[in-house]
Coordinates of N, CA and C in Angstrom, one line a residue:
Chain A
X1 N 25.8 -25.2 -5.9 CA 24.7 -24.4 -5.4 C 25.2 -23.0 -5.2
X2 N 24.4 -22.1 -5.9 CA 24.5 -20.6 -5.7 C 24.4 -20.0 -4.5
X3 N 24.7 -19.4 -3.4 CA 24.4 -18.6 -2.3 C 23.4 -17.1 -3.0
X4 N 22.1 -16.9 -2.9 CA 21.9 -15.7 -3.1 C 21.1 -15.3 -1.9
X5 N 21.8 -14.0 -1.3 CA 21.8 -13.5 -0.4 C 20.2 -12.5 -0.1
X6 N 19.4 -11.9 0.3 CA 18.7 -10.6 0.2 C 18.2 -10.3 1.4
X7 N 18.6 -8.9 1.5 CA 18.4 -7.9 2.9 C 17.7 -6.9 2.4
X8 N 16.7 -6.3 3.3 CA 16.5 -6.7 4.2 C 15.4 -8.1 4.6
X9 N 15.2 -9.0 5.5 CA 14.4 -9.9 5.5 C 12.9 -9.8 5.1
X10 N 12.6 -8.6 6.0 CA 11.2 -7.6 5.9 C 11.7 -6.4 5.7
X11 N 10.6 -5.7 5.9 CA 10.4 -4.0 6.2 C 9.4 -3.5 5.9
X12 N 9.0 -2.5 7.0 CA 7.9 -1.6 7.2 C 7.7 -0.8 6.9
X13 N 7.1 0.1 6.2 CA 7.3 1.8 5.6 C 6.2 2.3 5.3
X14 N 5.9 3.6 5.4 CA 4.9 4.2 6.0 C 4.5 4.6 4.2
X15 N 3.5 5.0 4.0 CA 2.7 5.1 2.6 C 4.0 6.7 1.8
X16 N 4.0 6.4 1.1 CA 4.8 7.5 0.6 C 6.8 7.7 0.8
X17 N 6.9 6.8 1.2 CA 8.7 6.4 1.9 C 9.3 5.8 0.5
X18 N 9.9 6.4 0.1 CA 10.7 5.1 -0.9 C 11.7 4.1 0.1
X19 N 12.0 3.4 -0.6 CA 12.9 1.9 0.3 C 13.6 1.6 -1.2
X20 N 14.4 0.8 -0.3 CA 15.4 0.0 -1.2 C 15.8 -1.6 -0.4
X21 N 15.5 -2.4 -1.5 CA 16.5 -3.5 -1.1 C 17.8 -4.3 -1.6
X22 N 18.5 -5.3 -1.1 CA 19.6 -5.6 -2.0 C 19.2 -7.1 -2.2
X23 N 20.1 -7.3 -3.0 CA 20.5 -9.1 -3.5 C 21.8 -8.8 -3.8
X24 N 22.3 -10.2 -3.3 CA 24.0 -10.8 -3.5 C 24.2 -11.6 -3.9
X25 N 24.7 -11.9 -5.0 CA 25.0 -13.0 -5.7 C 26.4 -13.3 -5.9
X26 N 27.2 -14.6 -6.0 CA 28.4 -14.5 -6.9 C 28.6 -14.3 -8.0
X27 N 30.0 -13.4 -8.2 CA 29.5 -13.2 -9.8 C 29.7 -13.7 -10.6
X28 N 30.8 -15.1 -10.4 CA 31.3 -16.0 -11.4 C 30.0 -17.0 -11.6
X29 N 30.3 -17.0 -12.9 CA 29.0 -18.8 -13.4 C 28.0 -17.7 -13.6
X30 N 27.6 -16.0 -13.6 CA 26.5 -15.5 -13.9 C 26.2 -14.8 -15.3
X31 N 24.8 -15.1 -15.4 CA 24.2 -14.5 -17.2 C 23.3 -14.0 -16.3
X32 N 22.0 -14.0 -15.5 CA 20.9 -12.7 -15.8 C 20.5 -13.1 -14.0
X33 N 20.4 -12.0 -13.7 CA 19.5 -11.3 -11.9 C 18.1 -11.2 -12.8
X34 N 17.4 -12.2 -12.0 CA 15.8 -11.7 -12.1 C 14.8 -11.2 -10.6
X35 N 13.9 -10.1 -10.9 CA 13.4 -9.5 -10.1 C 11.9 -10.1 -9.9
X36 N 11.4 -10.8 -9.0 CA 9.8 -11.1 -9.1 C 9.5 -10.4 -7.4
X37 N 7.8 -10.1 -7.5 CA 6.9 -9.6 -6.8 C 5.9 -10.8 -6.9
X38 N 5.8 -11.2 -5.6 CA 5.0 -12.4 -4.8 C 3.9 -11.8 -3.7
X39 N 2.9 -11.3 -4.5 CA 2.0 -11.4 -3.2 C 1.0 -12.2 -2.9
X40 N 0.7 -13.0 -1.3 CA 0.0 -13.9 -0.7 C -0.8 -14.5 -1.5
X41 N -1.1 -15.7 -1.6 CA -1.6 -16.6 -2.4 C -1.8 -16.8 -3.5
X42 N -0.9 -15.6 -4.4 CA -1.1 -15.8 -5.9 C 0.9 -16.5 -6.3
X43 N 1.3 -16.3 -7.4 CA 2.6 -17.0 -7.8 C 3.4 -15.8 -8.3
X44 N 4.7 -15.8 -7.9 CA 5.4 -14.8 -8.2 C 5.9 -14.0 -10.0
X45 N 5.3 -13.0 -10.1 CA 5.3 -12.1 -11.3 C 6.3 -11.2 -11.3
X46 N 6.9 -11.8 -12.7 CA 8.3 -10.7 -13.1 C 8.2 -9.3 -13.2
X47 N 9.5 -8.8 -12.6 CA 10.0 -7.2 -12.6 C 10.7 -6.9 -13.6
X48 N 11.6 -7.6 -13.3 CA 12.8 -7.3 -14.2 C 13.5 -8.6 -14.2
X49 N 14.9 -8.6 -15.8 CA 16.0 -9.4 -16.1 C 16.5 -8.1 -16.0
X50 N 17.8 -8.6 -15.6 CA 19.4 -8.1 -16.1 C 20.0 -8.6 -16.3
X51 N 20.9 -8.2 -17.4 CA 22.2 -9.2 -17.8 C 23.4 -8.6 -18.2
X52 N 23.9 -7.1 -18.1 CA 24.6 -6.5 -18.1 C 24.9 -5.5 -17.2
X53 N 26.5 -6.2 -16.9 CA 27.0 -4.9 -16.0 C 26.2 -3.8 -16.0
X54 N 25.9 -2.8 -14.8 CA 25.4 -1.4 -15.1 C 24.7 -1.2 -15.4
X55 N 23.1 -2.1 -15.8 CA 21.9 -2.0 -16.3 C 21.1 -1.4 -15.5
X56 N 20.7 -0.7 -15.8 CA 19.4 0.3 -15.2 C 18.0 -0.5 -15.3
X57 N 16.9 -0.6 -14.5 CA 15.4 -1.1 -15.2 C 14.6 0.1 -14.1
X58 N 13.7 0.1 -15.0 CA 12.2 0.7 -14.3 C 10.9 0.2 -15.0
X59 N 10.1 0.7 -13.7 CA 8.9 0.1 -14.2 C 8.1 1.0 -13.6
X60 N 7.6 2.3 -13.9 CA 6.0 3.1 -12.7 C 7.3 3.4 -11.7
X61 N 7.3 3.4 -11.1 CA 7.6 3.7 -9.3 C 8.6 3.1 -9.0
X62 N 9.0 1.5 -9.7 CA 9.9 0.5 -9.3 C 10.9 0.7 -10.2
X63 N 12.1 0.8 -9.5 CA 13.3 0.6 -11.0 C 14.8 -0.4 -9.7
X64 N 15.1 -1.1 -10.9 CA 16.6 -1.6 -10.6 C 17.9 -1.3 -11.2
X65 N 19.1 -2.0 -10.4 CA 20.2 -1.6 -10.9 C 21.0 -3.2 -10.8
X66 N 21.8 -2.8 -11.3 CA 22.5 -4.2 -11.7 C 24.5 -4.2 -11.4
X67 N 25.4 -5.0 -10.6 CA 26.7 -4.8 -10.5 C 27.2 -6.2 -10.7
X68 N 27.2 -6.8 -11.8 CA 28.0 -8.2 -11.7 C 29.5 -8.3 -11.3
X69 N 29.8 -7.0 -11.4 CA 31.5 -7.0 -11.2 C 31.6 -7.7 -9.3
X70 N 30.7 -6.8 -8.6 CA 30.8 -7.1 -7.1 C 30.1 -7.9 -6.5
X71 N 28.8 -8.1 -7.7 CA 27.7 -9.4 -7.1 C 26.5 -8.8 -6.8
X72 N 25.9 -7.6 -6.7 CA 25.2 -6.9 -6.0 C 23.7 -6.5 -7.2
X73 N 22.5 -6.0 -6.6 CA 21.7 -6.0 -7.2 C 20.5 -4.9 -6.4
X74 N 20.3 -4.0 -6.6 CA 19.0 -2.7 -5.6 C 17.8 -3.0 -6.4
X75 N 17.2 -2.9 -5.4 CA 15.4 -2.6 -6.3 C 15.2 -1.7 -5.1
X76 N 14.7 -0.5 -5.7 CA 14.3 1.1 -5.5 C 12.6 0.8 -5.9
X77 N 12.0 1.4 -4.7 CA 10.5 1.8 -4.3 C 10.4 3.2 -4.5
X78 N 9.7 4.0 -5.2 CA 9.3 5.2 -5.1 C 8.0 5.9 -4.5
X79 N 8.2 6.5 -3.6 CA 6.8 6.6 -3.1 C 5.9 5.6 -3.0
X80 N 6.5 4.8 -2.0 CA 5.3 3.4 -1.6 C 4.0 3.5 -1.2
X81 N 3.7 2.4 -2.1 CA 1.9 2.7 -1.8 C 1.4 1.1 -1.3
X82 N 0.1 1.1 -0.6 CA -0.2 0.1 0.2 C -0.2 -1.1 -0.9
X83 N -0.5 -1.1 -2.1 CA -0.5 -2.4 -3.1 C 1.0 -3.1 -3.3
X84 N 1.7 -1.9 -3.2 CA 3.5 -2.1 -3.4 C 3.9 -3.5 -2.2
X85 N 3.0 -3.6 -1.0 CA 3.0 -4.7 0.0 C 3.1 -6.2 -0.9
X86 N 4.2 -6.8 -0.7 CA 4.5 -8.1 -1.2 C 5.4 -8.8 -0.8
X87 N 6.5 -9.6 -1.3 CA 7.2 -10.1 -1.0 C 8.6 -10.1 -2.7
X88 N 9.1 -9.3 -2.4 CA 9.8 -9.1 -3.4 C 11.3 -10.4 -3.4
X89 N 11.2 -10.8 -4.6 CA 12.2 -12.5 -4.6 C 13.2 -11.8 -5.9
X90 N 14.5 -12.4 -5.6 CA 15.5 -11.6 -6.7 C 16.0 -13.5 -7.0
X91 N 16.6 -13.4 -8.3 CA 17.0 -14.8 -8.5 C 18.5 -14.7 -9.4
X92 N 19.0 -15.7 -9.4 CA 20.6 -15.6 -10.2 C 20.2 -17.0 -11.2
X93 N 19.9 -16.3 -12.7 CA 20.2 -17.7 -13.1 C 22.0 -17.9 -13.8
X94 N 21.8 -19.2 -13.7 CA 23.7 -19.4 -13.8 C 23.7 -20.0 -15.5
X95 N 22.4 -19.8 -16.5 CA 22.4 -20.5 -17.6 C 21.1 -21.9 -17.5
X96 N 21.4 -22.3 -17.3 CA 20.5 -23.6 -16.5 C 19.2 -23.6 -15.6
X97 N 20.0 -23.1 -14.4 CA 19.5 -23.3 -13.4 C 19.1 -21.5 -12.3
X98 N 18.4 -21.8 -11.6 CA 17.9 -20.8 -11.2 C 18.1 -20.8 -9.5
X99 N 18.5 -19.9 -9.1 CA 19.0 -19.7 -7.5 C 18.3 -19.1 -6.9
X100 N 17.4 -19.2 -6.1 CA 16.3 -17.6 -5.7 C 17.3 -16.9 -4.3
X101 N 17.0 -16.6 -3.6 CA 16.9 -15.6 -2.8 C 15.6 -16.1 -1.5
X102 N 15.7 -15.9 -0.5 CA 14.6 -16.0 0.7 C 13.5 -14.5 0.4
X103 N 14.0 -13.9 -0.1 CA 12.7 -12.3 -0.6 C 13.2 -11.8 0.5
X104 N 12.4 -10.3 0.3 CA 12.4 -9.4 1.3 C 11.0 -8.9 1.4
X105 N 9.7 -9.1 2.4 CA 8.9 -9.0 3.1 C 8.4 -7.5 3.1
X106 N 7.9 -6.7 2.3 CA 7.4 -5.3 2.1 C 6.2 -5.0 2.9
X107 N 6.0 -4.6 3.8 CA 4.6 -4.0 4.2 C 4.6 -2.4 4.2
X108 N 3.6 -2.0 3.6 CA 3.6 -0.4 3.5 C 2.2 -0.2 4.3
X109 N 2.4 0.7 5.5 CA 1.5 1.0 5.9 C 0.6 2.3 5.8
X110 N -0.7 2.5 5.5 CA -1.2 4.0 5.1 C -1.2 4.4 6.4
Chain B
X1 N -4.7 -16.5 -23.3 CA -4.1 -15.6 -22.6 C -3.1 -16.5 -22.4
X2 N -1.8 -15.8 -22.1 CA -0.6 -16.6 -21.7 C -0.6 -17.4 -20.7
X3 N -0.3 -18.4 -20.3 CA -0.5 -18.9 -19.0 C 0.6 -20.1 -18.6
X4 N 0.6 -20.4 -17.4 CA 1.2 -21.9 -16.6 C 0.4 -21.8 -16.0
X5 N -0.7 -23.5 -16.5 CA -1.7 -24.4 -15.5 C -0.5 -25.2 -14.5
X6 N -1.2 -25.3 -13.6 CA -1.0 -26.5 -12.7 C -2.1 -26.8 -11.9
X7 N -1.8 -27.9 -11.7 CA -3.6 -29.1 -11.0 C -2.5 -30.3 -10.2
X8 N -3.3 -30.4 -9.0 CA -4.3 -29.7 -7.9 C -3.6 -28.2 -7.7
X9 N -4.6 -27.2 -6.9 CA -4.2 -26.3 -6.6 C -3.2 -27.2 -5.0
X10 N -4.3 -27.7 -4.4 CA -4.5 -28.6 -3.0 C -4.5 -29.4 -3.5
X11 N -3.5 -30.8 -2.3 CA -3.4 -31.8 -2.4 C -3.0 -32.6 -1.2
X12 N -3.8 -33.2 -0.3 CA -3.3 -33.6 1.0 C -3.3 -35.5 0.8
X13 N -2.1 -36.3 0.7 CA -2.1 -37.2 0.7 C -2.0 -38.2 1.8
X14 N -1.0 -39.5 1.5 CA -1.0 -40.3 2.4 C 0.5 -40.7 2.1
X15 N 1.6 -40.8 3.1 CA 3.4 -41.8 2.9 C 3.1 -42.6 1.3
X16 N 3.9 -43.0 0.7 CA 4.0 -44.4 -0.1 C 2.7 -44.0 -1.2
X17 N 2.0 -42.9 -1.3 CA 1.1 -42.8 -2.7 C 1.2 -42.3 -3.7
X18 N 1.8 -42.9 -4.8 CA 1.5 -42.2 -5.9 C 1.4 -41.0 -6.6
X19 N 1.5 -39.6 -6.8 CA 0.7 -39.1 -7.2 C 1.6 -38.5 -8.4
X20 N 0.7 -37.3 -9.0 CA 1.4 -36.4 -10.2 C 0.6 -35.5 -9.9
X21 N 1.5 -34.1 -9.8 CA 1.4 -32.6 -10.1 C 1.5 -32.5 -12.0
X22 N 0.3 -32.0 -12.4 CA 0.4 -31.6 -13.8 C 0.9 -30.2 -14.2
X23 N 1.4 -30.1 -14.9 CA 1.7 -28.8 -15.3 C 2.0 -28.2 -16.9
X24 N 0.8 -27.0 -17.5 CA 1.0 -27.1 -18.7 C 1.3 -25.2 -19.1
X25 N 1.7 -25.3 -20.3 CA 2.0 -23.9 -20.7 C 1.7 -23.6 -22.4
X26 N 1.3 -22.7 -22.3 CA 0.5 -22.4 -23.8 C 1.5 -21.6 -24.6
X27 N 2.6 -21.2 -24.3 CA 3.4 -20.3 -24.8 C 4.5 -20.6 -25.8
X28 N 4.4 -21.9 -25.9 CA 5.6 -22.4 -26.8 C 6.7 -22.2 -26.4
X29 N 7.2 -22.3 -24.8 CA 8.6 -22.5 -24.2 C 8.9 -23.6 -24.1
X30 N 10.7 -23.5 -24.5 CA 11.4 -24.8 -24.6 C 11.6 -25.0 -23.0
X31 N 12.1 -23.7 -22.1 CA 12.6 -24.2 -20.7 C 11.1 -24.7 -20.0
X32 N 11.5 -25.2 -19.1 CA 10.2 -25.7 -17.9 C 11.2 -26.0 -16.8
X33 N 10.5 -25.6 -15.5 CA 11.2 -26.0 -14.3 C 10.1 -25.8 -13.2
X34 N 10.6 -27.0 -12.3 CA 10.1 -27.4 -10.7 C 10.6 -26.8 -9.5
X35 N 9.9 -26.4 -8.8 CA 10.5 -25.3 -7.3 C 9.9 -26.0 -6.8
X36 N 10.1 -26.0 -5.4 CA 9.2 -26.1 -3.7 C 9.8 -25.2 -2.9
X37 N 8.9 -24.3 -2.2 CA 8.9 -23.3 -1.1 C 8.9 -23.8 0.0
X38 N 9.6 -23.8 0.9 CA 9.6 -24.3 2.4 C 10.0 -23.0 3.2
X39 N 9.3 -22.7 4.0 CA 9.8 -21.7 5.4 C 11.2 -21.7 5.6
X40 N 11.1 -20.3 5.0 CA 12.9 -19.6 5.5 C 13.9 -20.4 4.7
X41 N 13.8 -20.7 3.4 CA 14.3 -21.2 2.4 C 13.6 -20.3 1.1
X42 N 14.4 -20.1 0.0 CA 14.0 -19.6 -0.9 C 13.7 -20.6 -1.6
X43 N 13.0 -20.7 -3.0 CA 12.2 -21.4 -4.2 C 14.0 -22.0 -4.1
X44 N 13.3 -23.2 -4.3 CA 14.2 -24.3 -4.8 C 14.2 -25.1 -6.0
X45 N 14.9 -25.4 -6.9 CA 15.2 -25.8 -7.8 C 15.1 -27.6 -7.6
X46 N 13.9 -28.3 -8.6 CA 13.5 -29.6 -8.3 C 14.3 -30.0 -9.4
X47 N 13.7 -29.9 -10.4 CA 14.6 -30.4 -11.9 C 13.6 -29.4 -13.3
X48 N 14.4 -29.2 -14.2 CA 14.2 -28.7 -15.3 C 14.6 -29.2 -16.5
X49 N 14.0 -28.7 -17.4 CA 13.7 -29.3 -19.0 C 14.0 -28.1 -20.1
X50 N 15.2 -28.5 -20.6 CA 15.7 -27.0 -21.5 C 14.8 -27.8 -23.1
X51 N 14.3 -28.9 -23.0 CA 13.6 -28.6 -24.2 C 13.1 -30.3 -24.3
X52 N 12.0 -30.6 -25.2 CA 11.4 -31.9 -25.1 C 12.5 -33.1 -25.2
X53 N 12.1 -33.9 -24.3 CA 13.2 -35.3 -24.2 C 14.4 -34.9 -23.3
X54 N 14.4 -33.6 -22.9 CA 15.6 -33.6 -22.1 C 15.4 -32.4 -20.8
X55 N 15.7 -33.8 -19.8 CA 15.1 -33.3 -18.5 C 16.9 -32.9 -17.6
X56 N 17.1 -32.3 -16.3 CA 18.1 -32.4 -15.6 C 17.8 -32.1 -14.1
X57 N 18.4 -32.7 -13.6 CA 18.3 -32.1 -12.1 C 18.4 -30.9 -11.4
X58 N 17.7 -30.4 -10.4 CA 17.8 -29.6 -9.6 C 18.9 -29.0 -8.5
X59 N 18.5 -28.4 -7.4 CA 19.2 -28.5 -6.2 C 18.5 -30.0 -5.3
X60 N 17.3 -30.3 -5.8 CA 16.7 -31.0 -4.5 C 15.9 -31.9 -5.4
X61 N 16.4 -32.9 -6.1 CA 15.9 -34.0 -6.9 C 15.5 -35.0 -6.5
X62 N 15.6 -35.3 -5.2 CA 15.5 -36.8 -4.7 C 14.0 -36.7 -4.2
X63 N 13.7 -38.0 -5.1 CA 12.7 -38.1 -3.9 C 11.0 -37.6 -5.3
X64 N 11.8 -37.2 -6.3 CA 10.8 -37.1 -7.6 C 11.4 -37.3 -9.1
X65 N 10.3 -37.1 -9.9 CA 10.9 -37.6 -11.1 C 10.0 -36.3 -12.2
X66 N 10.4 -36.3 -13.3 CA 9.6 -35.9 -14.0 C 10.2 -36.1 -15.7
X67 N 9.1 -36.2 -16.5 CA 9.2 -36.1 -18.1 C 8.9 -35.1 -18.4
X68 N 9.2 -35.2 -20.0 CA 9.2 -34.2 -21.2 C 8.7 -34.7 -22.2
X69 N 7.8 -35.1 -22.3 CA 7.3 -36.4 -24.3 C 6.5 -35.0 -24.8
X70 N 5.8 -34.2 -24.4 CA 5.7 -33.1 -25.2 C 6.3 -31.7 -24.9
X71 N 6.0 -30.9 -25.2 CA 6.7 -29.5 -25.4 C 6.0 -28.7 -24.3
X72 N 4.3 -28.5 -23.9 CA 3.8 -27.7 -23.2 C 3.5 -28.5 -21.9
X73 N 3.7 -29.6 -21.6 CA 3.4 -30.4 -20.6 C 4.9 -30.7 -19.8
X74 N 4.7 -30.6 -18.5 CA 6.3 -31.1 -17.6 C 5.6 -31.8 -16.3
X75 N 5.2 -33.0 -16.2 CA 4.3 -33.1 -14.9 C 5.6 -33.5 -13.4
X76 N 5.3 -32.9 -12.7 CA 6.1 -33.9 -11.4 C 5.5 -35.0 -10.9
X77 N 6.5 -36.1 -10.5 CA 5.8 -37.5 -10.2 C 6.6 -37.3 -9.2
X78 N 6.1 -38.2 -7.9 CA 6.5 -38.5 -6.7 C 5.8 -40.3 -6.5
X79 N 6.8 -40.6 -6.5 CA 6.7 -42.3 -7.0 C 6.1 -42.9 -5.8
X80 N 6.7 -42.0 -4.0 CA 6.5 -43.0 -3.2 C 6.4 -41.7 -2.2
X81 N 5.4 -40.7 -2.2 CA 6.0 -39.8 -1.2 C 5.7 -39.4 0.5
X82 N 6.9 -38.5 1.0 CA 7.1 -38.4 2.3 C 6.6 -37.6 3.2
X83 N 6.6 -37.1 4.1 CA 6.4 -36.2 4.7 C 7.2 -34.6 4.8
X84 N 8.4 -35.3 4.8 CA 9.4 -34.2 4.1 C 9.2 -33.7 2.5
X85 N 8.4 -33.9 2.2 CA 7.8 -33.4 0.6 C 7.1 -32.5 0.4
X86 N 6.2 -32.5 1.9 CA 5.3 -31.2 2.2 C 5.7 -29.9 1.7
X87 N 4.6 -29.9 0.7 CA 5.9 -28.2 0.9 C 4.6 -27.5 -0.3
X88 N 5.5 -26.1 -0.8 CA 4.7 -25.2 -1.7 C 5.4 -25.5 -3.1
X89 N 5.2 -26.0 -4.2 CA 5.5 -26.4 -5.5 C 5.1 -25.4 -6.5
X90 N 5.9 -24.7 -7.3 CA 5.4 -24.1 -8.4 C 5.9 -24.6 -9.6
X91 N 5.4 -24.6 -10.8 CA 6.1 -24.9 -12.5 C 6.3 -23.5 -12.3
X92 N 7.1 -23.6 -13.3 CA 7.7 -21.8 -14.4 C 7.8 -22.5 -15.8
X93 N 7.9 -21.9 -16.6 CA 8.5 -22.2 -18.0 C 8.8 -20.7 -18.2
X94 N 9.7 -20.7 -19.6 CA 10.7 -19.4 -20.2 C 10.8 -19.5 -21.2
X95 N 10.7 -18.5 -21.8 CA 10.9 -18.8 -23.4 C 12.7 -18.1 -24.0
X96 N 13.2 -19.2 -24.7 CA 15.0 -19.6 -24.6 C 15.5 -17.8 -25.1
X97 N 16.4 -17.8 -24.2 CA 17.2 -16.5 -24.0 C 17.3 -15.8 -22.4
X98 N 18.6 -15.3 -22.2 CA 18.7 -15.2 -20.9 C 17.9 -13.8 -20.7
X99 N 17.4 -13.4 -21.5 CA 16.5 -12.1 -21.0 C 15.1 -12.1 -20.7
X100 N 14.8 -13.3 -21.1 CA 13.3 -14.0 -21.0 C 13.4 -14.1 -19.3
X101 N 12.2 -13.9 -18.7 CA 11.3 -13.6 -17.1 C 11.1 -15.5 -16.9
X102 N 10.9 -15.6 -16.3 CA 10.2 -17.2 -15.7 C 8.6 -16.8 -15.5
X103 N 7.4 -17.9 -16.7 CA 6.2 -17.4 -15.8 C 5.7 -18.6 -15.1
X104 N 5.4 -18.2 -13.9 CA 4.4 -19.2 -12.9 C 3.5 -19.7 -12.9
X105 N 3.4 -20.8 -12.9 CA 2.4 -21.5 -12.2 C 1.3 -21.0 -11.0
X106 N 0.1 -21.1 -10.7 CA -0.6 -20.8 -9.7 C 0.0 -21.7 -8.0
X107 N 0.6 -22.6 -8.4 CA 1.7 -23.2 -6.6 C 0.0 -24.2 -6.7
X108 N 1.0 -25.3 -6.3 CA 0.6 -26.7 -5.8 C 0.9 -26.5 -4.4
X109 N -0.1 -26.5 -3.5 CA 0.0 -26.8 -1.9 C -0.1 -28.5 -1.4
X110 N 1.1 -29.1 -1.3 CA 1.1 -30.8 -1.2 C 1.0 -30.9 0.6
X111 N 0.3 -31.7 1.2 CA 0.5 -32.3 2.4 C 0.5 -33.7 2.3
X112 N 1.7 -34.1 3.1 CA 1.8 -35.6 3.2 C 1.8 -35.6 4.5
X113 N 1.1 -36.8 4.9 CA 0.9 -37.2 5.5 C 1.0 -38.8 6.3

């Protein structure tokens, strides 16, 4: 079983704040960090894969980064806006199998 | 449109019954895999299928089963189930390469009872 870590649990931020969160992964036994956006009663929709050291991703507003050497993983908010409210889930797959993460809990308030 | 069905959305049973979560995908993925969401636990890993006829276990296998006889279909069986089973269930499937996304399922809401 993979340990994957992500801080912060929640967070609150006011309409226009960028934020950041992390994911921690081991870095042995790893091929790709995936990034999903889960909001309330629908099923969680892909952000991003990475699979290379140093990989950069963006998407609009949202972009990631990627460190397999240390285990580590940011997803950057730009200018949060009230829809940006979700629950953001990062996952480690090891080839197989898939490890998630508890998410980190986004509320942006206008 | 691309999709992962799953049926029931809802499902409130009874200890010791039977049942099956269906789950289908139109995309022509070899991977398919089984989660359950429990409070203050992240998606867990039930068992997965890297391609028809070959199924493997999860982190948390006990206690279900599932096949592979075709390619867009992965259903979960729960032969005899618990109360501890309760939980939020989703399919994913992927299509093979580690850069491919996992797409979801709409989540099976099970209550045993």
């Amino acid at each position: 079983i993979l340990n994957v870590e992500q801080s912060p649990q929640s967070l609150h931020v006011q309409e226009g704040d960028s934020t950041n969160f992390t994911c921690s992964f081991p870095s042995s036994n790893f091929y790709a960090l995936h990034w999903y956006r889960w909001e309330t009663a629908k099923s969680p929709e892909a952000l991003f894969v990475m699979t290379l050291n140093g990989d950069e991703k963006k998407k609009g507003r949202i972009s990631a980064t990627l460190n397999t050497k240390e285990g580590y993983s940011y997803l950057y908010i730009k200018g949060s806006q009230p829809e940006d409210s979700a629950t953001y889930l990062c996952a480690a797959n090891t080839g197989n199998q898939f490890y998630f993460g508890t998410g980190t809990s986004l509320t942006v308030i206008p | 449109e691309a999709q992962v069905t799953q049926n029931p959305r809802y499902l409130i049973t009874v200890t010791g019954k039977k049942l099956t979560v269906t789950c289908s995908q139109n995309m022509n993925h070899e991977y398919m895999s089984w989660y359950r969401q429990d409070p203050g636990l992240g998606l867990r890993q039930i068992y997965y299928s890297m391609n028809v006829e070959v199924t493997d276990k999860g982190d948390v296998p006990e206690g279900y089963k599932v096949s592979r006889k075709e390619k867009r279909n992965f259903p979960l069986i729960l032969e005899s189930p618990s109360p501890n089973q309760t939980s939020l269930y989703f399919c994913a499937s992927q299509q093979s390469g580690y850069n491919s996304p996992l797409h979801f399922g709409n989540g099976t809401r099970l209550t045993v009872t």
